[in-house]
Amino acid sequence: SRAQKYTPITLAKATARPNNLQSQFAHHETVAHQLLADWRDVARDFPASLYAYATPSPRALELIQQEVVGEKEQEVVVEVGAGTGYWAALLQRQGVHIVPCDRTPPGTYSANEYHSEVPAFTHVHQADAVTSSSNSHIAENASVLFLCYPTPGTDMAVSAVRAFRHGNTVIHVGGWKGFTGDTAVEELLLEQFNLQTYLELPTWGTDAAYLTIWKRGKRASEEPNYHFTVATGGCLQCPNQA
């Protein structure tokens, strides 16, 4: 069969997304018979609801641990939109000081849209994107912001990054111009942070997901633009592919 050629997406300029999210999702869908597509979505949604919408890998957890756990002191990580706290629980087992927060933590009688009454894997603090990043006593000493599969079509992720004024590191898990976050948070990361490391994550075949680590600071004008190939993953010019 003929190999399909994928056009890299330039990260230097995020473009506006259509108002209809279904059109956006359809653009990224894998071509398949409708029955197969329905089965694939159901196969993904059930474990995603029970665990997390982004699949962690041992390498991804290792990279986060290496980033925040130092020999002398450990950075405090605040996770916004933690859901069940699955990623946070795994990181806590590896010695990471992470405080998971969610506007509506799942559990008994929870109104969480994505996880409902699924029991959390660790204690998830009730806090919205802004208070969990700047105003809450939980996060006043936080130096790392963790966004794991931020809700698409909402301002949750960009609100968290805007409120994150004291730390220098943002760890993002999800798609780029895909199912997570919105254009605003992508533009903000490109404007105020440098992409340090990325890692392609396991997926269910419905989307592309990456772990990316960003450091605060404007890029020098002579530095090259970053490019991602959405279908296969990868920063074509980033030297720090994990």
PDB file of N, CA, C and O in Angstrom, residues 52-96:
ATOM      1  N   ALA A  52      -8.219   7.248  33.430  1.00  0.00           N
ATOM      2  CA  ALA A  52      -7.846   8.586  32.948  1.00  0.00           C
ATOM      3  C   ALA A  52      -7.967   8.603  31.433  1.00  0.00           C
ATOM      4  O   ALA A  52      -7.833   7.560  30.779  1.00  0.00           O
ATOM      5  N   TYR A  53      -8.201   9.777  30.878  1.00  0.00           N
ATOM      6  CA  TYR A  53      -8.356   9.892  29.430  1.00  0.00           C
ATOM      7  C   TYR A  53      -7.015   9.908  28.712  1.00  0.00           C
ATOM      8  O   TYR A  53      -6.961   9.744  27.500  1.00  0.00           O
ATOM      9  N   ALA A  54      -5.943  10.107  29.433  1.00  0.00           N
ATOM     10  CA  ALA A  54      -4.596   9.979  28.874  1.00  0.00           C
ATOM     11  C   ALA A  54      -3.924   8.781  29.520  1.00  0.00           C
ATOM     12  O   ALA A  54      -4.019   8.579  30.734  1.00  0.00           O
ATOM     13  N   THR A  55      -3.257   7.970  28.708  1.00  0.00           N
ATOM     14  CA  THR A  55      -2.651   6.739  29.204  1.00  0.00           C
ATOM     15  C   THR A  55      -1.212   6.986  29.632  1.00  0.00           C
ATOM     16  O   THR A  55      -0.369   7.343  28.806  1.00  0.00           O
ATOM     17  N   PRO A  56      -0.889   6.794  30.908  1.00  0.00           N
ATOM     18  CA  PRO A  56       0.502   6.976  31.346  1.00  0.00           C
ATOM     19  C   PRO A  56       1.365   5.807  30.905  1.00  0.00           C
ATOM     20  O   PRO A  56       0.889   4.691  30.716  1.00  0.00           O
ATOM     21  N   SER A  57       2.626   6.079  30.734  1.00  0.00           N
ATOM     22  CA  SER A  57       3.605   5.029  30.454  1.00  0.00           C
ATOM     23  C   SER A  57       4.709   5.139  31.493  1.00  0.00           C
ATOM     24  O   SER A  57       4.908   6.201  32.099  1.00  0.00           O
ATOM     25  N   PRO A  58       5.448   4.054  31.734  1.00  0.00           N
ATOM     26  CA  PRO A  58       6.554   4.129  32.703  1.00  0.00           C
ATOM     27  C   PRO A  58       7.543   5.242  32.364  1.00  0.00           C
ATOM     28  O   PRO A  58       8.051   5.925  33.260  1.00  0.00           O
ATOM     29  N   ARG A  59       7.820   5.437  31.066  1.00  0.00           N
ATOM     30  CA  ARG A  59       8.766   6.467  30.666  1.00  0.00           C
ATOM     31  C   ARG A  59       8.218   7.865  30.967  1.00  0.00           C
ATOM     32  O   ARG A  59       8.969   8.748  31.401  1.00  0.00           O
ATOM     33  N   ALA A  60       6.925   8.066  30.756  1.00  0.00           N
ATOM     34  CA  ALA A  60       6.321   9.370  31.034  1.00  0.00           C
ATOM     35  C   ALA A  60       6.403   9.704  32.525  1.00  0.00           C
ATOM     36  O   ALA A  60       6.768  10.823  32.913  1.00  0.00           O
ATOM     37  N   LEU A  61       6.093   8.734  33.368  1.00  0.00           N
ATOM     38  CA  LEU A  61       6.167   8.944  34.811  1.00  0.00           C
ATOM     39  C   LEU A  61       7.605   9.203  35.240  1.00  0.00           C
ATOM     40  O   LEU A  61       7.868  10.035  36.121  1.00  0.00           O
ATOM     41  N   GLU A  62       8.529   8.510  34.615  1.00  0.00           N
ATOM     42  CA  GLU A  62       9.949   8.696  34.930  1.00  0.00           C
ATOM     43  C   GLU A  62      10.419  10.102  34.572  1.00  0.00           C
ATOM     44  O   GLU A  62      11.153  10.745  35.334  1.00  0.00           O
ATOM     45  N   LEU A  63       9.987  10.604  33.403  1.00  0.00           N
ATOM     46  CA  LEU A  63      10.389  11.946  32.983  1.00  0.00           C
ATOM     47  C   LEU A  63       9.860  13.013  33.939  1.00  0.00           C
ATOM     48  O   LEU A  63      10.565  13.970  34.268  1.00  0.00           O
ATOM     49  N   ILE A  64       8.619  12.850  34.377  1.00  0.00           N
ATOM     50  CA  ILE A  64       8.050  13.818  35.323  1.00  0.00           C
ATOM     51  C   ILE A  64       8.802  13.758  36.644  1.00  0.00           C
ATOM     52  O   ILE A  64       9.143  14.792  37.240  1.00  0.00           O
ATOM     53  N   GLN A  65       9.077  12.556  37.110  1.00  0.00           N
ATOM     54  CA  GLN A  65       9.822  12.412  38.362  1.00  0.00           C
ATOM     55  C   GLN A  65      11.192  13.059  38.268  1.00  0.00           C
ATOM     56  O   GLN A  65      11.615  13.787  39.166  1.00  0.00           O
ATOM     57  N   GLN A  66      11.895  12.836  37.173  1.00  0.00           N
ATOM     58  CA  GLN A  66      13.214  13.426  36.991  1.00  0.00           C
ATOM     59  C   GLN A  66      13.156  14.948  36.949  1.00  0.00           C
ATOM     60  O   GLN A  66      14.081  15.629  37.394  1.00  0.00           O
ATOM     61  N   GLU A  67      12.057  15.466  36.430  1.00  0.00           N
ATOM     62  CA  GLU A  67      11.911  16.912  36.295  1.00  0.00           C
ATOM     63  C   GLU A  67      11.694  17.606  37.635  1.00  0.00           C
ATOM     64  O   GLU A  67      12.179  18.706  37.863  1.00  0.00           O
ATOM     65  N   VAL A  68      10.973  16.965  38.553  1.00  0.00           N
ATOM     66  CA  VAL A  68      10.533  17.674  39.762  1.00  0.00           C
ATOM     67  C   VAL A  68      11.196  17.185  41.048  1.00  0.00           C
ATOM     68  O   VAL A  68      11.117  17.866  42.072  1.00  0.00           O
ATOM     69  N   VAL A  69      11.839  16.020  41.032  1.00  0.00           N
ATOM     70  CA  VAL A  69      12.463  15.498  42.241  1.00  0.00           C
ATOM     71  C   VAL A  69      13.965  15.703  42.151  1.00  0.00           C
ATOM     72  O   VAL A  69      14.655  15.054  41.368  1.00  0.00           O
ATOM     73  N   GLY A  70      14.476  16.632  42.943  1.00  0.00           N
ATOM     74  CA  GLY A  70      15.900  16.925  42.947  1.00  0.00           C
ATOM     75  C   GLY A  70      16.609  16.245  44.102  1.00  0.00           C
ATOM     76  O   GLY A  70      15.984  15.635  44.973  1.00  0.00           O
ATOM     77  N   GLU A  71      17.929  16.349  44.119  1.00  0.00           N
ATOM     78  CA  GLU A  71      18.713  15.719  45.183  1.00  0.00           C
ATOM     79  C   GLU A  71      18.530  16.445  46.516  1.00  0.00           C
ATOM     80  O   GLU A  71      18.507  15.823  47.574  1.00  0.00           O
ATOM     81  N   LYS A  72      18.406  17.785  46.474  1.00  0.00           N
ATOM     82  CA  LYS A  72      18.329  18.554  47.714  1.00  0.00           C
ATOM     83  C   LYS A  72      16.903  18.922  48.087  1.00  0.00           C
ATOM     84  O   LYS A  72      16.533  18.905  49.251  1.00  0.00           O
ATOM     85  N   GLU A  73      16.100  19.307  47.117  1.00  0.00           N
ATOM     86  CA  GLU A  73      14.729  19.689  47.413  1.00  0.00           C
ATOM     87  C   GLU A  73      13.815  19.252  46.272  1.00  0.00           C
ATOM     88  O   GLU A  73      14.258  19.041  45.148  1.00  0.00           O
ATOM     89  N   GLN A  74      12.539  19.121  46.604  1.00  0.00           N
ATOM     90  CA  GLN A  74      11.571  18.662  45.629  1.00  0.00           C
ATOM     91  C   GLN A  74      10.578  19.773  45.322  1.00  0.00           C
ATOM     92  O   GLN A  74      10.120  20.476  46.223  1.00  0.00           O
ATOM     93  N   GLU A  75      10.265  19.929  44.050  1.00  0.00           N
ATOM     94  CA  GLU A  75       9.304  20.930  43.648  1.00  0.00           C
ATOM     95  C   GLU A  75       7.882  20.440  43.923  1.00  0.00           C
ATOM     96  O   GLU A  75       7.611  19.247  43.886  1.00  0.00           O
ATOM     97  N   VAL A  76       7.002  21.393  44.208  1.00  0.00           N
ATOM     98  CA  VAL A  76       5.603  21.076  44.471  1.00  0.00           C
ATOM     99  C   VAL A  76       4.821  21.194  43.168  1.00  0.00           C
ATOM    100  O   VAL A  76       4.870  22.221  42.494  1.00  0.00           O
ATOM    101  N   VAL A  77       4.125  20.141  42.828  1.00  0.00           N
ATOM    102  CA  VAL A  77       3.357  20.094  41.589  1.00  0.00           C
ATOM    103  C   VAL A  77       1.875  20.238  41.907  1.00  0.00           C
ATOM    104  O   VAL A  77       1.359  19.564  42.805  1.00  0.00           O
ATOM    105  N   VAL A  78       1.188  21.114  41.187  1.00  0.00           N
ATOM    106  CA  VAL A  78      -0.262  21.225  41.298  1.00  0.00           C
ATOM    107  C   VAL A  78      -0.875  20.747  39.994  1.00  0.00           C
ATOM    108  O   VAL A  78      -0.507  21.221  38.917  1.00  0.00           O
ATOM    109  N   GLU A  79      -1.779  19.774  40.095  1.00  0.00           N
ATOM    110  CA  GLU A  79      -2.482  19.292  38.916  1.00  0.00           C
ATOM    111  C   GLU A  79      -3.880  19.890  38.872  1.00  0.00           C
ATOM    112  O   GLU A  79      -4.641  19.786  39.834  1.00  0.00           O
ATOM    113  N   VAL A  80      -4.222  20.495  37.759  1.00  0.00           N
ATOM    114  CA  VAL A  80      -5.546  21.080  37.557  1.00  0.00           C
ATOM    115  C   VAL A  80      -6.351  20.168  36.645  1.00  0.00           C
ATOM    116  O   VAL A  80      -5.858  19.718  35.610  1.00  0.00           O
ATOM    117  N   GLY A  81      -7.602  19.895  37.016  1.00  0.00           N
ATOM    118  CA  GLY A  81      -8.424  18.978  36.233  1.00  0.00           C
ATOM    119  C   GLY A  81      -7.962  17.546  36.399  1.00  0.00           C
ATOM    120  O   GLY A  81      -7.817  16.808  35.422  1.00  0.00           O
ATOM    121  N   ALA A  82      -7.759  17.120  37.642  1.00  0.00           N
ATOM    122  CA  ALA A  82      -7.124  15.829  37.924  1.00  0.00           C
ATOM    123  C   ALA A  82      -8.041  14.633  37.702  1.00  0.00           C
ATOM    124  O   ALA A  82      -7.552  13.504  37.597  1.00  0.00           O
ATOM    125  N   GLY A  83      -9.341  14.854  37.647  1.00  0.00           N
ATOM    126  CA  GLY A  83     -10.252  13.725  37.471  1.00  0.00           C
ATOM    127  C   GLY A  83     -10.150  12.731  38.609  1.00  0.00           C
ATOM    128  O   GLY A  83     -10.275  13.097  39.782  1.00  0.00           O
ATOM    129  N   THR A  84      -9.892  11.480  38.290  1.00  0.00           N
ATOM    130  CA  THR A  84      -9.785  10.440  39.326  1.00  0.00           C
ATOM    131  C   THR A  84      -8.479  10.508  40.102  1.00  0.00           C
ATOM    132  O   THR A  84      -8.300   9.775  41.076  1.00  0.00           O
ATOM    133  N   GLY A  85      -7.547  11.348  39.660  1.00  0.00           N
ATOM    134  CA  GLY A  85      -6.250  11.412  40.317  1.00  0.00           C
ATOM    135  C   GLY A  85      -5.360  10.229  39.996  1.00  0.00           C
ATOM    136  O   GLY A  85      -4.414   9.927  40.737  1.00  0.00           O
ATOM    137  N   TYR A  86      -5.635   9.556  38.873  1.00  0.00           N
ATOM    138  CA  TYR A  86      -4.876   8.342  38.530  1.00  0.00           C
ATOM    139  C   TYR A  86      -3.404   8.651  38.295  1.00  0.00           C
ATOM    140  O   TYR A  86      -2.522   7.987  38.853  1.00  0.00           O
ATOM    141  N   TRP A  87      -3.115   9.653  37.466  1.00  0.00           N
ATOM    142  CA  TRP A  87      -1.727  10.045  37.224  1.00  0.00           C
ATOM    143  C   TRP A  87      -1.070  10.494  38.525  1.00  0.00           C
ATOM    144  O   TRP A  87       0.072  10.140  38.816  1.00  0.00           O
ATOM    145  N   ALA A  88      -1.789  11.281  39.316  1.00  0.00           N
ATOM    146  CA  ALA A  88      -1.230  11.789  40.567  1.00  0.00           C
ATOM    147  C   ALA A  88      -0.886  10.646  41.516  1.00  0.00           C
ATOM    148  O   ALA A  88       0.167  10.662  42.173  1.00  0.00           O
ATOM    149  N   ALA A  89      -1.760   9.646  41.599  1.00  0.00           N
ATOM    150  CA  ALA A  89      -1.506   8.519  42.491  1.00  0.00           C
ATOM    151  C   ALA A  89      -0.245   7.760  42.070  1.00  0.00           C
ATOM    152  O   ALA A  89       0.573   7.368  42.920  1.00  0.00           O
ATOM    153  N   LEU A  90      -0.074   7.559  40.767  1.00  0.00           N
ATOM    154  CA  LEU A  90       1.120   6.870  40.283  1.00  0.00           C
ATOM    155  C   LEU A  90       2.380   7.689  40.566  1.00  0.00           C
ATOM    156  O   LEU A  90       3.430   7.136  40.931  1.00  0.00           O
ATOM    157  N   LEU A  91       2.285   9.003  40.396  1.00  0.00           N
ATOM    158  CA  LEU A  91       3.444   9.861  40.653  1.00  0.00           C
ATOM    159  C   LEU A  91       3.764   9.935  42.141  1.00  0.00           C
ATOM    160  O   LEU A  91       4.939   9.981  42.534  1.00  0.00           O
ATOM    161  N   GLN A  92       2.732   9.949  42.976  1.00  0.00           N
ATOM    162  CA  GLN A  92       2.966   9.958  44.420  1.00  0.00           C
ATOM    163  C   GLN A  92       3.707   8.706  44.861  1.00  0.00           C
ATOM    164  O   GLN A  92       4.563   8.767  45.753  1.00  0.00           O
ATOM    165  N   ARG A  93       3.423   7.589  44.249  1.00  0.00           N
ATOM    166  CA  ARG A  93       4.133   6.343  44.573  1.00  0.00           C
ATOM    167  C   ARG A  93       5.610   6.430  44.222  1.00  0.00           C
ATOM    168  O   ARG A  93       6.436   5.701  44.781  1.00  0.00           O
ATOM    169  N   GLN A  94       5.932   7.332  43.290  1.00  0.00           N
ATOM    170  CA  GLN A  94       7.326   7.503  42.886  1.00  0.00           C
ATOM    171  C   GLN A  94       7.988   8.672  43.599  1.00  0.00           C
ATOM    172  O   GLN A  94       9.055   9.123  43.207  1.00  0.00           O
ATOM    173  N   GLY A  95       7.338   9.161  44.631  1.00  0.00           N
ATOM    174  CA  GLY A  95       7.943  10.196  45.453  1.00  0.00           C
ATOM    175  C   GLY A  95       7.711  11.614  44.991  1.00  0.00           C
ATOM    176  O   GLY A  95       8.353  12.545  45.504  1.00  0.00           O
ATOM    177  N   VAL A  96       6.807  11.825  44.046  1.00  0.00           N
ATOM    178  CA  VAL A  96       6.522  13.179  43.562  1.00  0.00           C
ATOM    179  C   VAL A  96       5.506  13.846  44.485  1.00  0.00           C
ATOM    180  O   VAL A  96       4.477  13.256  44.823  1.00  0.00           O
TER     181      VAL A  96
END
